[in-house]
Coordinates of C-alpha atoms and ligand atoms in Angstrom, one line a residue:
M1159 CA 0.0 0.0 0.0
S1160 CA 1.2 3.5 -0.9
D1161 CA 2.3 5.9 1.9
K1162 CA 0.0 8.6 0.5
L1163 CA -3.2 6.7 1.5
I1164 CA -5.2 8.2 4.3
L1165 CA -5.6 5.2 6.6
P1166 CA -8.5 4.9 9.0
E1167 CA -7.7 4.6 12.7
H1168 CA -10.6 2.3 13.4
I1169 CA -12.0 -0.3 11.0
G1170 CA -15.2 -2.3 11.6
I1171 CA -15.8 -5.5 9.7
I1172 CA -19.1 -7.4 9.5
M1173 CA -17.8 -10.9 8.7
D1174 CA -20.7 -12.0 6.6
G1175 CA -21.2 -14.8 4.0
N1176 CA -19.7 -17.8 5.9
G1177 CA -22.9 -19.8 5.5
R1178 CA -23.2 -19.2 1.7
W1179 CA -19.5 -20.0 1.3
A1180 CA -20.0 -23.4 2.9
K1181 CA -23.2 -24.1 1.0
K1182 CA -21.5 -23.4 -2.3
R1183 CA -19.1 -26.2 -1.4
G1184 CA -21.7 -28.6 0.0
L1185 CA -20.1 -28.2 3.5
P1186 CA -21.8 -27.7 6.8
R1187 CA -22.2 -24.0 7.8
N1188 CA -19.6 -24.4 10.6
A1189 CA -17.0 -25.1 7.9
G1190 CA -17.7 -21.6 6.7
H1191 CA -17.3 -20.2 10.2
K1192 CA -14.0 -22.1 10.6
K1193 CA -12.6 -20.6 7.4
G1194 CA -14.0 -17.2 8.5
A1195 CA -12.1 -17.4 11.8
E1196 CA -8.8 -18.1 9.9
V1197 CA -9.4 -15.1 7.6
F1198 CA -10.1 -13.0 10.7
E1199 CA -6.7 -14.0 12.1
N1200 CA -5.0 -13.1 8.9
I1201 CA -6.7 -9.8 8.5
S1202 CA -6.0 -8.9 12.1
R1203 CA -2.3 -9.4 11.4
Y1204 CA -2.5 -7.5 8.2
C1205 CA -4.1 -4.5 10.1
R1206 CA -1.2 -4.8 12.6
D1207 CA 1.3 -4.7 9.7
L1208 CA -0.4 -1.6 8.3
G1209 CA -0.4 0.1 11.7
I1210 CA -4.2 0.3 12.0
K1211 CA -5.0 1.1 15.6
W1212 CA -8.4 -0.5 16.0
L1213 CA -10.2 -3.3 14.3
T1214 CA -13.7 -4.3 15.5
V1215 CA -15.2 -7.5 14.1
Y1216 CA -18.8 -8.7 14.4
A1217 CA -18.5 -12.3 15.4
F1218 CA -21.8 -13.0 17.1
S1219 CA -24.8 -10.7 17.4
T1220 CA -27.5 -10.7 20.1
E1221 CA -29.8 -12.1 17.4
N1222 CA -27.5 -15.0 16.4
W1223 CA -28.8 -17.1 19.4
K1224 CA -31.8 -17.9 17.1
R1225 CA -29.5 -20.2 15.0
P1226 CA -29.4 -24.0 15.4
K1227 CA -27.7 -25.0 18.6
D1228 CA -24.8 -26.9 16.8
E1229 CA -24.0 -23.7 14.8
V1230 CA -24.0 -21.6 18.0
D1231 CA -21.8 -24.1 19.8
G1232 CA -19.5 -24.3 16.7
I1233 CA -18.9 -20.5 16.8
M1234 CA -18.3 -20.5 20.6
N1235 CA -15.9 -23.5 20.2
L1236 CA -14.0 -21.6 17.4
M1237 CA -13.7 -18.7 19.7
K1238 CA -12.4 -20.9 22.5
G1239 CA -9.8 -22.5 20.1
Y1240 CA -8.7 -19.0 19.0
L1241 CA -8.3 -17.7 22.5
K1242 CA -6.3 -20.8 23.6
N1243 CA -3.9 -20.4 20.7
M1244 CA -3.6 -16.7 21.4
A1245 CA -2.2 -17.5 24.8
S1246 CA 0.9 -18.9 23.1
A1247 CA 1.2 -16.0 20.6
R1248 CA 2.9 -13.6 22.9
N1249 CA 4.7 -11.1 20.7
E1250 CA 2.1 -10.5 18.1
H1251 CA 1.5 -6.8 19.2
I1252 CA -2.2 -7.4 18.9
A1253 CA -4.3 -6.8 22.0
V1254 CA -7.7 -8.4 22.2
R1255 CA -10.8 -6.9 23.8
F1256 CA -14.5 -8.0 23.8
I1257 CA -17.6 -5.9 23.4
G1258 CA -21.0 -7.2 24.1
D1259 CA -23.0 -8.8 27.0
R1260 CA -20.9 -11.6 28.6
T1261 CA -23.5 -12.8 31.0
P1262 CA -24.8 -15.8 28.9
F1263 CA -21.3 -17.3 28.3
D1264 CA -20.0 -20.4 30.1
A1265 CA -17.2 -20.2 32.7
E1266 CA -14.6 -21.6 30.3
L1267 CA -15.3 -19.0 27.6
T1268 CA -15.5 -16.1 30.1
E1269 CA -12.1 -17.1 31.6
L1270 CA -10.5 -17.4 28.2
M1271 CA -11.8 -14.0 27.3
E1272 CA -10.4 -12.4 30.5
K1273 CA -7.1 -14.2 30.0
A1274 CA -6.8 -12.9 26.5
E1275 CA -7.7 -9.4 27.5
N1276 CA -4.9 -9.5 30.1
A1277 CA -2.3 -11.2 28.0
D1278 CA 1.1 -9.6 27.5
V1279 CA 1.3 -9.0 23.8
G1280 CA 4.3 -6.7 23.8
E1281 CA 3.9 -3.2 22.6
V1282 CA 0.4 -2.9 21.3
I1283 CA 0.1 -1.8 17.6
T1284 CA -3.5 -3.0 16.9
T1285 CA -6.3 -3.6 19.3
V1286 CA -8.8 -6.1 18.0
Q1287 CA -12.3 -5.7 19.5
I1288 CA -14.4 -8.8 19.0
A1289 CA -18.1 -8.1 19.2
L1290 CA -19.6 -11.2 20.8
N1291 CA -23.2 -11.3 21.9
Y1292 CA -23.2 -7.7 20.7
G1293 CA -25.9 -5.5 19.5
G1294 CA -25.6 -1.8 18.8
R1295 CA -29.0 -1.0 20.5
D1296 CA -28.1 -3.2 23.4
E1297 CA -24.9 -1.3 23.8
I1298 CA -26.8 2.1 23.9
V1299 CA -29.1 0.5 26.5
H1300 CA -26.1 -0.6 28.5
S1301 CA -24.7 3.0 28.4
V1302 CA -28.0 4.5 29.5
R1303 CA -28.2 2.1 32.4
E1304 CA -24.7 3.0 33.5
I1305 CA -25.5 6.7 33.3
A1306 CA -28.8 6.2 35.2
K1307 CA -26.9 4.5 38.1
K1308 CA -24.5 7.4 38.3
V1309 CA -27.4 9.9 38.4
A1310 CA -29.2 7.8 41.1
E1311 CA -26.0 7.8 43.1
G1312 CA -25.7 11.5 42.7
E1313 CA -22.4 11.2 40.9
I1314 CA -23.5 13.2 37.9
S1315 CA -26.5 15.5 37.2
P1316 CA -29.0 14.9 34.4
E1317 CA -28.1 18.3 32.9
S1318 CA -24.4 17.3 32.6
I1319 CA -25.2 14.3 30.3
N1320 CA -24.0 14.9 26.7
E1321 CA -22.9 12.8 23.7
D1322 CA -19.5 12.3 25.3
T1323 CA -21.2 10.8 28.4
I1324 CA -23.0 8.2 26.2
S1325 CA -19.8 7.4 24.3
K1326 CA -17.8 6.9 27.5
N1327 CA -20.3 4.4 28.9
L1328 CA -20.6 2.1 25.8
Y1329 CA -19.0 -1.3 25.9
S1330 CA -16.4 -0.2 23.4
G1331 CA -13.3 1.6 24.5
T1332 CA -12.5 2.7 21.0
P1333 CA -12.9 6.0 19.2
E1334 CA -15.6 6.3 16.6
C1335 CA -15.4 4.0 13.7
D1336 CA -13.9 5.5 10.5
L1337 CA -14.6 2.7 8.0
I1338 CA -17.1 -0.1 8.1
V1339 CA -16.5 -3.0 5.6
R1340 CA -19.3 -5.5 4.8
P1341 CA -18.5 -8.3 2.4
S1342 CA -21.0 -10.8 1.0
G1343 CA -23.1 -8.3 -1.0
E1344 CA -25.4 -7.3 1.8
E1345 CA -25.8 -3.6 2.3
R1346 CA -27.0 -3.2 5.9
L1347 CA -25.5 -2.3 9.2
S1348 CA -27.4 -5.0 11.1
N1349 CA -27.2 -3.4 14.5
F1350 CA -23.4 -3.2 14.4
L1351 CA -21.7 -0.1 16.1
L1352 CA -24.8 2.0 15.8
W1353 CA -23.4 4.9 17.9
E1354 CA -19.9 4.7 16.8
S1355 CA -20.8 4.7 13.0
A1356 CA -22.4 8.1 13.0
Y1357 CA -19.7 9.4 10.6
S1358 CA -18.3 6.1 9.2
E1359 CA -17.6 5.5 5.6
F1360 CA -19.2 2.3 4.3
V1361 CA -17.7 -0.1 1.8
F1362 CA -19.8 -3.0 0.7
M1363 CA -18.1 -5.7 -1.2
D1364 CA -19.3 -8.8 -3.2
V1365 CA -16.7 -11.2 -1.9
L1366 CA -17.8 -13.7 0.8
W1367 CA -15.9 -13.4 4.1
P1368 CA -14.1 -16.8 3.9
D1369 CA -12.7 -15.7 0.5
F1370 CA -11.7 -12.2 1.8
T1371 CA -8.0 -11.4 1.3
K1372 CA -5.5 -8.7 2.1
E1373 CA -6.1 -7.4 -1.4
D1374 CA -9.7 -7.0 -0.6
L1375 CA -8.9 -4.9 2.4
D1376 CA -6.5 -2.9 0.3
K1377 CA -9.4 -2.1 -2.1
A1378 CA -11.6 -1.0 0.8
L1379 CA -8.8 1.2 2.2
L1380 CA -8.2 2.7 -1.3
E1381 CA -11.9 3.6 -1.5
Y1382 CA -11.8 5.0 2.0
S1383 CA -8.8 7.2 1.1
K1384 CA -10.5 8.5 -2.0
R1385 CA -13.6 9.7 -0.2
N1386 CA -13.7 13.3 1.1
R1387 CA -14.7 13.2 4.8
R1388 CA -16.3 16.4 5.9
F1389 CA -18.1 15.6 9.1
G1390 CA -21.1 17.7 8.1
G1391 CA -18.9 20.7 7.2
V1392 CA -18.2 22.1 3.7
Ligands
FPP6 C1 -22.2 -14.2 9.4 O1 -22.2 -15.1 8.3 C2 -21.2 -14.7 10.4 C3 -21.4 -15.1 11.6 C4 -22.8 -15.0 12.3 C5 -20.4 -15.7 12.5 C6 -19.0 -15.1 12.3 C7 -18.0 -15.8 13.0 C8 -16.8 -16.1 12.7 C9 -16.2 -15.6 11.4 C10 -15.9 -17.0 13.5 C11 -15.7 -16.3 14.8 C12 -14.4 -16.7 15.4 C13 -13.4 -16.0 15.7 C14 -12.2 -16.6 16.3 C15 -13.4 -14.5 15.5 P1 -23.5 -16.0 8.0 O2 -23.4 -17.2 8.8 O3 -24.7 -15.2 8.4 O4 -23.4 -16.2 6.5 P2 -24.6 -16.3 5.4 O5 -25.3 -15.0 5.4 O6 -23.9 -16.6 4.2 O7 -25.5 -17.4 5.9

């Protein structure tokens, strides 16, 4: 990639199309998720190589519990496998954080998540946020509840609440998202980073997530760089 490109600080990716990728090959849907998880790892490393500060990926939404149990279990097991491997990848310079409601997860997954978040990865270049049991509306509800508690305890006054207060009480510890990439031909936000995407650029791509390559990310970054971001100004 050329140095002249304007790179986003924070990229969000909706990892979509795993099921269709598997179906095209006559494989079970979980085979698509498995390949999708490999692509996620490669793209995380590529973001690190490019010096992207934040990458947020949509791995499991609050609506995904409606899927068949074996598919849900398959995704949770992939997550466990990834987190176990991570523990041995000490010097990757990639920090991992989770956003979403953790309460429904089993003790093994919760422990692995905490371990990963506290792992020593050396100097952090990229922080990967994994959205797991995440919903953008749920995140805003979470923020409002946190703020309500502080008001009830007299810590803050209702008049002092502003946009920054809402931002600070979200799950996400990241700045707003600059670029949202959605592969697989769908052109929706699907309850991903609702608050953080107020000024995001969107790039929709026809490739399915398990086929997504570094070159595809380059194309999205080039498109991002070409767009003139004015934040409502002139
Ligand atoms: C959407 O594709 C994808 C998901 C709901 C799951 C994404 C999960 C992973 C890529 C694995 C997560 C693991 C790690 C380690 C991050 P879809 O199933 O809706 O695809 P379809 O629209 O083609 O059916």
